[in-house]
PDB file of C-alpha atoms and ligand atoms in Angstrom:
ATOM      1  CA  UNK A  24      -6.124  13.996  28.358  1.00  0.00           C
ATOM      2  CA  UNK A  25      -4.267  11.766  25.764  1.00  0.00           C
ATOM      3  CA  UNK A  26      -2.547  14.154  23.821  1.00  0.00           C
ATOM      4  CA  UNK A  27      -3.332  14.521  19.763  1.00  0.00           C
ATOM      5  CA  UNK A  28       0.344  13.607  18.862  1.00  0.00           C
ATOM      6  CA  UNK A  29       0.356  10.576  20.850  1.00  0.00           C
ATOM      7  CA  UNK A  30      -2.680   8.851  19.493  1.00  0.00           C
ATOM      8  CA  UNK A  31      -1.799   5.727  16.963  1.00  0.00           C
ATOM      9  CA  UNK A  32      -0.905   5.925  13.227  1.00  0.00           C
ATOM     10  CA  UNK A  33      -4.069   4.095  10.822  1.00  0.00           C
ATOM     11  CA  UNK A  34      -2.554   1.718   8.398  1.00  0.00           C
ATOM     12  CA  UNK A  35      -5.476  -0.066   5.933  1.00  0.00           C
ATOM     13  CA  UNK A  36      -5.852  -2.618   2.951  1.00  0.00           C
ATOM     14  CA  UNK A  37      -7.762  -4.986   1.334  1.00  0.00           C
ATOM     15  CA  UNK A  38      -5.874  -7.487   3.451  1.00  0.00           C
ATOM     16  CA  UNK A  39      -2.779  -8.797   3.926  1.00  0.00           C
ATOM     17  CA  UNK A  40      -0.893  -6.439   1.585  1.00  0.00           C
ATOM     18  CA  UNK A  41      -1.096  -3.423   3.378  1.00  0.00           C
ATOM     19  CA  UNK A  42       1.463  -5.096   6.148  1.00  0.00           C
ATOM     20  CA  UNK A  43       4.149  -4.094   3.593  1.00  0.00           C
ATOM     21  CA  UNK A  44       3.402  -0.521   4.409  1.00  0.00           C
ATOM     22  CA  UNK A  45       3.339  -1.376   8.006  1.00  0.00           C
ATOM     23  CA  UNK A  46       6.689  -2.876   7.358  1.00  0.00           C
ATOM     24  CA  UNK A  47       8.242   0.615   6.392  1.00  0.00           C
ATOM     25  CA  UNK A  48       5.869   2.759   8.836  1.00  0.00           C
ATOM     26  CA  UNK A  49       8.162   0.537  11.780  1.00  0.00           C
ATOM     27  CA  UNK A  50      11.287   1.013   9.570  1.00  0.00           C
ATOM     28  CA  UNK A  51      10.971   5.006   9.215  1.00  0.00           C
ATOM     29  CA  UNK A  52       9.185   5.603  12.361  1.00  0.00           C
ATOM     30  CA  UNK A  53       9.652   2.943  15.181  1.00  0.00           C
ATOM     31  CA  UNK A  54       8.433   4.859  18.088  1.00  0.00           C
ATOM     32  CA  UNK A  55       4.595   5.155  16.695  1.00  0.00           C
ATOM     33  CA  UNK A  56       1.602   2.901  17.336  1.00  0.00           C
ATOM     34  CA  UNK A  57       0.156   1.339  14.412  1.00  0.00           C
ATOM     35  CA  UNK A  58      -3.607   0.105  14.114  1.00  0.00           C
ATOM     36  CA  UNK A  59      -4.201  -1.927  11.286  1.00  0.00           C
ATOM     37  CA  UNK A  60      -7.390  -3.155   9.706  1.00  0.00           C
ATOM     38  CA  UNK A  61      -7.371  -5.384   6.850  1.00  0.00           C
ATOM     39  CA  UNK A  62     -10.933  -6.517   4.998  1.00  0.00           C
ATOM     40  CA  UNK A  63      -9.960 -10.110   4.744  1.00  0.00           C
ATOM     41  CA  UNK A  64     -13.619 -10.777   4.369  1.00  0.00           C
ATOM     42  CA  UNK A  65     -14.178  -8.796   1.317  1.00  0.00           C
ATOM     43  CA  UNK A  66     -10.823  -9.251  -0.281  1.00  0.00           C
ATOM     44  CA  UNK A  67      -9.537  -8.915  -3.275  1.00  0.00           C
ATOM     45  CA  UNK A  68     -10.133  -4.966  -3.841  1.00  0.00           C
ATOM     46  CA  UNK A  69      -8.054  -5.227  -6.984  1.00  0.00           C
ATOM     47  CA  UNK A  70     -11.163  -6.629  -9.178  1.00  0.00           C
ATOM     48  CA  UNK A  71     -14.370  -4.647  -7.910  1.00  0.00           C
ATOM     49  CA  UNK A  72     -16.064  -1.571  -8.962  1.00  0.00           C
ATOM     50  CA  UNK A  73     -15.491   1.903  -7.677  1.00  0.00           C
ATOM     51  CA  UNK A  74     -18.753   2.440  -5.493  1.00  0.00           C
ATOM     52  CA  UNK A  75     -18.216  -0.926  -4.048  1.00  0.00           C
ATOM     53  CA  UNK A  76     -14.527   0.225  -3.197  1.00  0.00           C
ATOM     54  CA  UNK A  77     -15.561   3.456  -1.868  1.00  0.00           C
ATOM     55  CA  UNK A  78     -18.174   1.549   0.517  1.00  0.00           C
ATOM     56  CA  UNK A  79     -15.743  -0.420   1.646  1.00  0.00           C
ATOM     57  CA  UNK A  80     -13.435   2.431   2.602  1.00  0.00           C
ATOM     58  CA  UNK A  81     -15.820   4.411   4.115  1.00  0.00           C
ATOM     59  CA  UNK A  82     -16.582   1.824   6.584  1.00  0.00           C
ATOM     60  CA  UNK A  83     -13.188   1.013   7.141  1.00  0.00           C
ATOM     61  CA  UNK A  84     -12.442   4.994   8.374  1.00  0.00           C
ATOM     62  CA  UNK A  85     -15.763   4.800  10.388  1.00  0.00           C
ATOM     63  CA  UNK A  86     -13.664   1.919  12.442  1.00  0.00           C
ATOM     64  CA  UNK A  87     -10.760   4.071  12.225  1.00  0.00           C
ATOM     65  CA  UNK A  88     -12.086   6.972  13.512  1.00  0.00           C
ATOM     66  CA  UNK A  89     -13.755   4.751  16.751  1.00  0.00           C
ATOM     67  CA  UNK A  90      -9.706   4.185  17.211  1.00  0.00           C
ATOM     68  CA  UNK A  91      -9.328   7.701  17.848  1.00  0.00           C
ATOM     69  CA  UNK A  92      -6.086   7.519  15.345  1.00  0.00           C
ATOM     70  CA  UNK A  93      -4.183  10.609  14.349  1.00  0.00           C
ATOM     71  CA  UNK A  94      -4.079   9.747  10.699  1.00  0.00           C
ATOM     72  CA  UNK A  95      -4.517   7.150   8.064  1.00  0.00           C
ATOM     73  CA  UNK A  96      -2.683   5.322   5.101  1.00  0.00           C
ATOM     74  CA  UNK A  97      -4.695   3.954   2.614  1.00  0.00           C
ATOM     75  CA  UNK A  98      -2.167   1.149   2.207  1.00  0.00           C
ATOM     76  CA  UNK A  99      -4.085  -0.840  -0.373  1.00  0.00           C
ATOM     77  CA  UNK A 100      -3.413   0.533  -4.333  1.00  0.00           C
ATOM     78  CA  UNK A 101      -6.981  -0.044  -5.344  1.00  0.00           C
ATOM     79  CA  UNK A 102      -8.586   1.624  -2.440  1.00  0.00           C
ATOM     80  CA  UNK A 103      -6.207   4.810  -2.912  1.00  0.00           C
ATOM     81  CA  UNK A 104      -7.221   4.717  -6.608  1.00  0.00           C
ATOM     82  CA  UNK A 105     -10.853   4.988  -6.136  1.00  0.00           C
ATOM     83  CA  UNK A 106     -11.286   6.355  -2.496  1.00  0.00           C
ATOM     84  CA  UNK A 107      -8.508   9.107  -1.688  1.00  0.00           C
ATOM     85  CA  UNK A 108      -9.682  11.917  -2.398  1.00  0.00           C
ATOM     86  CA  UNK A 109     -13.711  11.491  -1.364  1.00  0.00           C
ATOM     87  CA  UNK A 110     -11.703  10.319   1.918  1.00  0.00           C
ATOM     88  CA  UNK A 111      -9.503  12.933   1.746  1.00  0.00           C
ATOM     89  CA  UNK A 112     -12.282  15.515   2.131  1.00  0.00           C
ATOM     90  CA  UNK A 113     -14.832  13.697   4.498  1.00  0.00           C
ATOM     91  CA  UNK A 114     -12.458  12.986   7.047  1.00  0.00           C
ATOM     92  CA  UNK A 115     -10.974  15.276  10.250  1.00  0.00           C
ATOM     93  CA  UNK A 116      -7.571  13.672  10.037  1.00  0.00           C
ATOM     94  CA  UNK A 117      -5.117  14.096   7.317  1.00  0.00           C
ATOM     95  CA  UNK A 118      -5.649  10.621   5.107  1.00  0.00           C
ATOM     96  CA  UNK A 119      -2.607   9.289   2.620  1.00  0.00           C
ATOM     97  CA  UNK A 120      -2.456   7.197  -0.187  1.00  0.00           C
ATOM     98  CA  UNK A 121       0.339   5.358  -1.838  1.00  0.00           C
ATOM     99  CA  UNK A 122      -0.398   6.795  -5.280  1.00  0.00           C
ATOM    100  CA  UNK A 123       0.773  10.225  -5.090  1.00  0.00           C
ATOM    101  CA  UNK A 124       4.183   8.801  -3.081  1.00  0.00           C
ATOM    102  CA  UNK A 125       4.894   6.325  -5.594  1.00  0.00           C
ATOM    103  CA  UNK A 126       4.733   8.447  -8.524  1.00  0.00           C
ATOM    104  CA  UNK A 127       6.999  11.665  -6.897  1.00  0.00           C
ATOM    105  CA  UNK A 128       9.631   9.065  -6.169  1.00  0.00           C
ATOM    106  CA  UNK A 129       9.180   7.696  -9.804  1.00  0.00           C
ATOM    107  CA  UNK A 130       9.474  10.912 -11.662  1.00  0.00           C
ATOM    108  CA  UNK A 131      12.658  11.523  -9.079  1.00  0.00           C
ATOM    109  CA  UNK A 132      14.415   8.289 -10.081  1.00  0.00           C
ATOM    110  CA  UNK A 133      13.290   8.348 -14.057  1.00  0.00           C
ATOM    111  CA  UNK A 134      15.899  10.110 -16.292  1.00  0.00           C
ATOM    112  CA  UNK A 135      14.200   9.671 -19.451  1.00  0.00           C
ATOM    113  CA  UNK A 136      10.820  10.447 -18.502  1.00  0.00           C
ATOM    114  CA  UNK A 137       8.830   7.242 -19.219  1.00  0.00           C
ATOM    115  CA  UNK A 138       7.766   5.463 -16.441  1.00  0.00           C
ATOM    116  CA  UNK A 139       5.817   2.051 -16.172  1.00  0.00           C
ATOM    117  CA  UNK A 140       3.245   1.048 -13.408  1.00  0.00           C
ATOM    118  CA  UNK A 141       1.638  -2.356 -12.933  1.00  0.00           C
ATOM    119  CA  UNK A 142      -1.104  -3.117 -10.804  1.00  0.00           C
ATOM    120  CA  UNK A 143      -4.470  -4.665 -10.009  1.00  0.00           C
ATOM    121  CA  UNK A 144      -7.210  -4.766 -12.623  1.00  0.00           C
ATOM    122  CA  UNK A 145      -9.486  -2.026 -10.958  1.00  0.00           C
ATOM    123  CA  UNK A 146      -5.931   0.391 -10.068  1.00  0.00           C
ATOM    124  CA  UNK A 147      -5.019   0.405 -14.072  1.00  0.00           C
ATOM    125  CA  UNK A 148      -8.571   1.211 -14.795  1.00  0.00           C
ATOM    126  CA  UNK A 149      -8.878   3.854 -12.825  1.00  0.00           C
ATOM    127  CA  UNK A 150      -6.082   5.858 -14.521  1.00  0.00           C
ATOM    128  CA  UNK A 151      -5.404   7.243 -11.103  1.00  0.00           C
ATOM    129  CA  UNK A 152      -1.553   6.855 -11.765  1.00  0.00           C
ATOM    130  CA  UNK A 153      -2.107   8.222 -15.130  1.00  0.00           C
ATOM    131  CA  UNK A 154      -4.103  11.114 -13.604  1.00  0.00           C
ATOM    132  CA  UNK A 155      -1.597  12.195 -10.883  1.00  0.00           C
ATOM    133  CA  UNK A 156       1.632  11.880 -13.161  1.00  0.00           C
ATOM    134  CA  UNK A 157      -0.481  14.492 -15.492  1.00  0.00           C
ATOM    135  CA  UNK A 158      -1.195  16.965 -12.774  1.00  0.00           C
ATOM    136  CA  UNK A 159       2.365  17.003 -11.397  1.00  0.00           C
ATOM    137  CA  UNK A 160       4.847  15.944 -14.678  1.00  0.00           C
ATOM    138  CA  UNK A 161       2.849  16.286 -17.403  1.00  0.00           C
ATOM    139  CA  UNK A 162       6.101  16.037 -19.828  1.00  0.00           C
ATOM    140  CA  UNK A 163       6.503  12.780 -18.389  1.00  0.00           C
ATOM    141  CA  UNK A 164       4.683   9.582 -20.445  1.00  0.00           C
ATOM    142  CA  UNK A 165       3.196   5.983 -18.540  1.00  0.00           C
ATOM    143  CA  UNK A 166       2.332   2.916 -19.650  1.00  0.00           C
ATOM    144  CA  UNK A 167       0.529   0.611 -17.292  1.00  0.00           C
ATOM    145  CA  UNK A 168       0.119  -2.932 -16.879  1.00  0.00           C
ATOM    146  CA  UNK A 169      -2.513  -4.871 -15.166  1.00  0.00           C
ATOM    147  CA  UNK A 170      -0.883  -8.022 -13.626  1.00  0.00           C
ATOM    148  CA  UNK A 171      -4.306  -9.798 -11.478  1.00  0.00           C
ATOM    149  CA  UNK A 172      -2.322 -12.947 -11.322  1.00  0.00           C
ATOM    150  CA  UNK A 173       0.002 -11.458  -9.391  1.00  0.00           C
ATOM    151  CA  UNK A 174      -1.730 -10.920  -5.175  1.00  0.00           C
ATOM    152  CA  UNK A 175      -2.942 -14.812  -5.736  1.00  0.00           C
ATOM    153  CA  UNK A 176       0.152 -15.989  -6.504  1.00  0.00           C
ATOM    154  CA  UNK A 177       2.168 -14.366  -3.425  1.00  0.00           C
ATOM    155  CA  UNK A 178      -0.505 -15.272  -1.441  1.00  0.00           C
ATOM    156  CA  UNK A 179      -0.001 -18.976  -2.294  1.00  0.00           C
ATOM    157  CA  UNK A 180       3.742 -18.371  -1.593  1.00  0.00           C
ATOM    158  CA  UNK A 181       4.425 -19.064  -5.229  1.00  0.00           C
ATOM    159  CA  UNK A 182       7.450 -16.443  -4.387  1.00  0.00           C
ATOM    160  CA  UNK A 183       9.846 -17.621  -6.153  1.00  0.00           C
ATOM    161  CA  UNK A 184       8.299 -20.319  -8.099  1.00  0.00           C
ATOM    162  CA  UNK A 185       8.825 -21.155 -11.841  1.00  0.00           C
ATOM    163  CA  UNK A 186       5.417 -20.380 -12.685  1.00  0.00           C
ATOM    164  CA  UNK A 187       5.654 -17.086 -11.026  1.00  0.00           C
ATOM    165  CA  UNK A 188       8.499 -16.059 -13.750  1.00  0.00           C
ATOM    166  CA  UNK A 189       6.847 -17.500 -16.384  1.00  0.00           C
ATOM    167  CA  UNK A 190       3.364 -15.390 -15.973  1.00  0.00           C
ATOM    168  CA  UNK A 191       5.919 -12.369 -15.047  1.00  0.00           C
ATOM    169  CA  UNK A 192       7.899 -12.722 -18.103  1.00  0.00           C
ATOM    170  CA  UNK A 193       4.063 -12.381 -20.325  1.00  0.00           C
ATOM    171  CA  UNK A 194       3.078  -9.707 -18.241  1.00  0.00           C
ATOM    172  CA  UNK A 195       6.333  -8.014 -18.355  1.00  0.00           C
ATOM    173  CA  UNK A 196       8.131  -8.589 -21.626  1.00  0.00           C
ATOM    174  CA  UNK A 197       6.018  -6.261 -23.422  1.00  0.00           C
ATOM    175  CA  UNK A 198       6.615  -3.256 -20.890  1.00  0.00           C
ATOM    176  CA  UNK A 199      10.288  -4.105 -21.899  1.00  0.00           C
ATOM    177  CA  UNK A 200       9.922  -3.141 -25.125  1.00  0.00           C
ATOM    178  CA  UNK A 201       8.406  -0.036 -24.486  1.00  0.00           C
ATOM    179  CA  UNK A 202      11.356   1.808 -23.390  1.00  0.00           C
ATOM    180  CA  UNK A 203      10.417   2.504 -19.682  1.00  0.00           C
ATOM    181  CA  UNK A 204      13.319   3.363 -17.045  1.00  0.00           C
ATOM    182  CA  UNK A 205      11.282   3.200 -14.160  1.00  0.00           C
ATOM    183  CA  UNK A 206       8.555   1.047 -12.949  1.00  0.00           C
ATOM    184  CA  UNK A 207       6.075   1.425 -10.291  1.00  0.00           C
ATOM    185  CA  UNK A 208       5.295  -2.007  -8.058  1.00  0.00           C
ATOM    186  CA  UNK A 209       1.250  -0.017  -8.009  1.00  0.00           C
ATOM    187  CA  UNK A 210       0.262  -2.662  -5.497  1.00  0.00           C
ATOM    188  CA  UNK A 211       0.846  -3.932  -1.895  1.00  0.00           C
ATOM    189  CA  UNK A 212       2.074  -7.416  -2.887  1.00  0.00           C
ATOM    190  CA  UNK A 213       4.246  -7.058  -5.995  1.00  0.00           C
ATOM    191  CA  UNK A 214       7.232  -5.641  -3.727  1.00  0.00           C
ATOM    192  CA  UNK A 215       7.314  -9.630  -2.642  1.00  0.00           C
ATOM    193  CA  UNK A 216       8.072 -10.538  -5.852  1.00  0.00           C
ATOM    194  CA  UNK A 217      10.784  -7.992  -6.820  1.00  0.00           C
ATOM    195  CA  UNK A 218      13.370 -10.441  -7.580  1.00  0.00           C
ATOM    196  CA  UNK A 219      11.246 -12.426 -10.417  1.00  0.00           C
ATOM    197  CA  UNK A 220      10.120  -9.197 -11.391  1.00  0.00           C
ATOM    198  CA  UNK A 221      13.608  -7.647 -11.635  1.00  0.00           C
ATOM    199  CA  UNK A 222      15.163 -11.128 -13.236  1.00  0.00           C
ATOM    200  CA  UNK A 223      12.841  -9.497 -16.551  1.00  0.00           C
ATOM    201  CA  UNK A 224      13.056  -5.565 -15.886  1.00  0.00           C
ATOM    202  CA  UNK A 225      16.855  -5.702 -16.002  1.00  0.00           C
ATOM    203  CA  UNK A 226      17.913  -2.318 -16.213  1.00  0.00           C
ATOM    204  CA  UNK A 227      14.682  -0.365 -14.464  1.00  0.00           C
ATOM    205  CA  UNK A 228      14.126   1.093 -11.501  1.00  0.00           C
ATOM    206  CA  UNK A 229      11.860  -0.359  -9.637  1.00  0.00           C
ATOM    207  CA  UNK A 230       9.720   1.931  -7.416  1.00  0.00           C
ATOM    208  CA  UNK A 231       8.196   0.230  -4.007  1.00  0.00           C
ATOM    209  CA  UNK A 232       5.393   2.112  -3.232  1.00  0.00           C
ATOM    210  CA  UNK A 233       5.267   0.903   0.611  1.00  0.00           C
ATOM    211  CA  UNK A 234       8.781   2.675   1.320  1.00  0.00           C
ATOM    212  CA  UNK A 235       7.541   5.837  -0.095  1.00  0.00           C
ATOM    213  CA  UNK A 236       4.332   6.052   1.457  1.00  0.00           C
ATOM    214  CA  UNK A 237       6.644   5.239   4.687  1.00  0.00           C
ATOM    215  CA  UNK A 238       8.808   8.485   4.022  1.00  0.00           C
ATOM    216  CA  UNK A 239       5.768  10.763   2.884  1.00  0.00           C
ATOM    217  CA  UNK A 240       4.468   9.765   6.561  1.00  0.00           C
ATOM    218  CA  UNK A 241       7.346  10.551   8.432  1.00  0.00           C
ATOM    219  CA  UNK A 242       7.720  14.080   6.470  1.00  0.00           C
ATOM    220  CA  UNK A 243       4.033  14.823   6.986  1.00  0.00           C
ATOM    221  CA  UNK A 244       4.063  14.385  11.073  1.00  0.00           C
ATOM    222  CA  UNK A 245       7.234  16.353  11.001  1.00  0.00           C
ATOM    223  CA  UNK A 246       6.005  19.182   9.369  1.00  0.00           C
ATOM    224  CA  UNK A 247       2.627  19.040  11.168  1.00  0.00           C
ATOM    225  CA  UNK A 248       4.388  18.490  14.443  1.00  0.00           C
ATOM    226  CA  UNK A 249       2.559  15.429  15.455  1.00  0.00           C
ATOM    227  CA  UNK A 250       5.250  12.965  15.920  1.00  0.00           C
ATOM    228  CA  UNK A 251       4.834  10.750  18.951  1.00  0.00           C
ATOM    229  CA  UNK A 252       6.445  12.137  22.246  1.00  0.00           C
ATOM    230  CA  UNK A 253       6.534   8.864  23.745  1.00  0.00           C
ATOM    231  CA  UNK A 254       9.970   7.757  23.617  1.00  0.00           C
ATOM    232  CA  UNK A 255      10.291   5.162  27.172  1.00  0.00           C
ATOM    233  CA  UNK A 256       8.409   2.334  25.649  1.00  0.00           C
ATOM    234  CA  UNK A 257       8.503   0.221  22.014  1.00  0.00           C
ATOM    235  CA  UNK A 258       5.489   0.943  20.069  1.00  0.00           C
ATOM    236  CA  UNK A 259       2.096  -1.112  20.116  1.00  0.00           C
ATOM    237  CA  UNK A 260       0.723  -2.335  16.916  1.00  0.00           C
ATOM    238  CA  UNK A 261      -2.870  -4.043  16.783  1.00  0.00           C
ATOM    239  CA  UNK A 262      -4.181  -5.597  14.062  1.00  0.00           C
ATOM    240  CA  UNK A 263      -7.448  -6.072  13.118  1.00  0.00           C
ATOM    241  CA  UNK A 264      -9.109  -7.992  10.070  1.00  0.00           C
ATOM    242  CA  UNK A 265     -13.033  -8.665   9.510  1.00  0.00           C
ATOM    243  CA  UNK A 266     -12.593 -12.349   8.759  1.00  0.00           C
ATOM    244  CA  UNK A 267     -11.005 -15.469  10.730  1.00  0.00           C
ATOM    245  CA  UNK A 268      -7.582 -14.457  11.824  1.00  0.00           C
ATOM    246  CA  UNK A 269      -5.883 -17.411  11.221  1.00  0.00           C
ATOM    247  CA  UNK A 270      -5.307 -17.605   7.532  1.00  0.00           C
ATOM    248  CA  UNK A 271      -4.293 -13.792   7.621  1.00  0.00           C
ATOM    249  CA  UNK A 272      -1.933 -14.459  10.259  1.00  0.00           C
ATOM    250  CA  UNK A 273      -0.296 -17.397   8.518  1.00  0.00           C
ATOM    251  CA  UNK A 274       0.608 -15.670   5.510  1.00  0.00           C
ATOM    252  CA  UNK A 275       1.810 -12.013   7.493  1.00  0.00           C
ATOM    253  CA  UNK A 276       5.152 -13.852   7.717  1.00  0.00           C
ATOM    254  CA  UNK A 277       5.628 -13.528   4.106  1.00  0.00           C
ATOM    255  CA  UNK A 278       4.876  -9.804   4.540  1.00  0.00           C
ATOM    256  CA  UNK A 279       6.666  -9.021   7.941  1.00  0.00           C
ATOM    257  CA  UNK A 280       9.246 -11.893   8.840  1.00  0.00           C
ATOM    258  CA  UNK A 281       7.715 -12.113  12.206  1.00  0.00           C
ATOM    259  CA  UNK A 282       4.589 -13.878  13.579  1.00  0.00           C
ATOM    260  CA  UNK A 283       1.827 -11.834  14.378  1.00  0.00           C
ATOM    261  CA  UNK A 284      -1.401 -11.913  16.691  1.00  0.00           C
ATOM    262  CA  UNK A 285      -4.802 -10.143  14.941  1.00  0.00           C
ATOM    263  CA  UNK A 286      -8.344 -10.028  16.275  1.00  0.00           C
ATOM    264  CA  UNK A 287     -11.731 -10.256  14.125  1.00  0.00           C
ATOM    265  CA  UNK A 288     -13.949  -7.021  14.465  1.00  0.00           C
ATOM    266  CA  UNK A 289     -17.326  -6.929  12.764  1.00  0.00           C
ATOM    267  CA  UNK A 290     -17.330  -3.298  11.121  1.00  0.00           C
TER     268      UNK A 290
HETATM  269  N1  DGL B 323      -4.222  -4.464  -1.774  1.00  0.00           N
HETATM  270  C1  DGL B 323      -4.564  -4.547  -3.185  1.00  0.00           C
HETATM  271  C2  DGL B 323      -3.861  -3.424  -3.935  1.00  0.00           C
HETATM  272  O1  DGL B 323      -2.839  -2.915  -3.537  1.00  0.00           O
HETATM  273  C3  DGL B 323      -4.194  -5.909  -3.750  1.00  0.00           C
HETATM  274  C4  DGL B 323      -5.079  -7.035  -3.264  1.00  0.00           C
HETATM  275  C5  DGL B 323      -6.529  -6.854  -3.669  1.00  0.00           C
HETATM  276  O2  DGL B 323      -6.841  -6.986  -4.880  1.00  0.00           O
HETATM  277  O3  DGL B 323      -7.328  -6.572  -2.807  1.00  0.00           O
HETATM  278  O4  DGL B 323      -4.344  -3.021  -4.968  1.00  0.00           O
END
């Protein structure tokens, strides 16, 4: 019998996002197997309501769990916002966010104890950042940002584009003045545009929520013992998206640097 440890790690987003998490999964743990679904279909996440987001999600683990995967990583912001924790609790395999990650390395890195998070419109309204920070540092203060022109413009490959700085610099000018020392990147595609982003939060930290999740991950198997014990062969990663794959595998280079196969599945 396929042993437990062995079985593949479940990455999942909106879309194409999510392959920024996959990015750091390979980075921090090259020896596991990776499926990963994005809802190309039904994307963007970052502007619908909670029960729609919570439908989505739920089919999304149904698929995972068919996979026979050892875990999952909600990859996409918006999803973790609204889904974790009913996930969390339905599910019979320990399920991760990027929420919680990005805001322990936050209060790590901030030495003055405000912190700034941007992200899609649905993420800020959920106050799920908001929420966590107060259960965990409630001494600390946040002030978020929704930035929804953000995903369309990286996936346009407006990258580093003038128009890009100039709808960064009326997003982000006002977090500026607010005093922040840290700022959490609260969704899968704004670690593509750190430099523009950086060019206007000069002296912040900027907090990449992928890389965390990545490091949670690897801590998590370790301490549950259910790191791969494969070690003779390079890990497999499938990918898996509910529309056409073409236009999801022509903008994964962005994401991953590499070119990338995917296959449509009806879920
Ligand atoms: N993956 C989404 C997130 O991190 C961004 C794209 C979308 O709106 O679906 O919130």
């Amino acid at each position: 019998m396929e042993l437990l440890r062995n079985r593949p790690i479940g990455i999942f987003d909106s879309g194409v996002g999510g392959l920024t998490v996959v990015k750091n999964v390979c980075k921090y743990l090259p020896k596991e197997d990776i499926i990963y679904f994005g809802d190309t279909a039904r994307v963007p996440y970052g502007n619908k309501s909670r029960a729609t987001v919570i439908r989505f999600t739920h089919e999304i683990m149904t698929f995972m769990m068919k996979q026979k995967v050892k875990m999952v990583v909600v990859a996409c912001n918006t999803a973790s916002s609204f889904s974790l924790s009913i996930l969390k609790k339905t599910y019979p395999v320990p399920v991760v966010g990027v929420i919680d990650a990005g805001v322990e390395r936050a209060i790590r890195f901030s030495s003055k104890g405000k912190i700034g998070v941007i992200g899609t419109s649905s993420t800020i309204f959920s106050q799920a950042y908001e929420k966590r920070l107060a259960k965990i540092a409630p001494e600390y203060g946040l002030i978020s940002k929704s930035c929804p022109l953000f995903v369309p413009l990286v996936e346009n490959k407006l990258i580093n584009d003038d128009i890009t700085y100039r709808i960064a610099k009326k997003y982000l000018i006002p977090l500026t003045k607010k005093g922040i020392d840290t700022l959490i990147l609260g969704c899968t595609h704004y670690p593509i545009l750190k430099n523009v982003i950086k060019k206007i939060m000069k002296d912040v930290k900027l907090i990449d929520s992928s890389s965390a999740v990545a490091k949670k991950v690897k801590k998590m198997l370790k301490h549950m013992d259910m790191e791969t014990s494969r070690r003779n062969r390079k890990s497999r990663i499938k990918y898996y998206v509910s529309d056409d794959a073409k236009g999801f595998c022509g903008i994964a280079g962005v994401f991953l640097r590499e070119k990338i196969k995917a296959k449509k599945v009806i879920i």
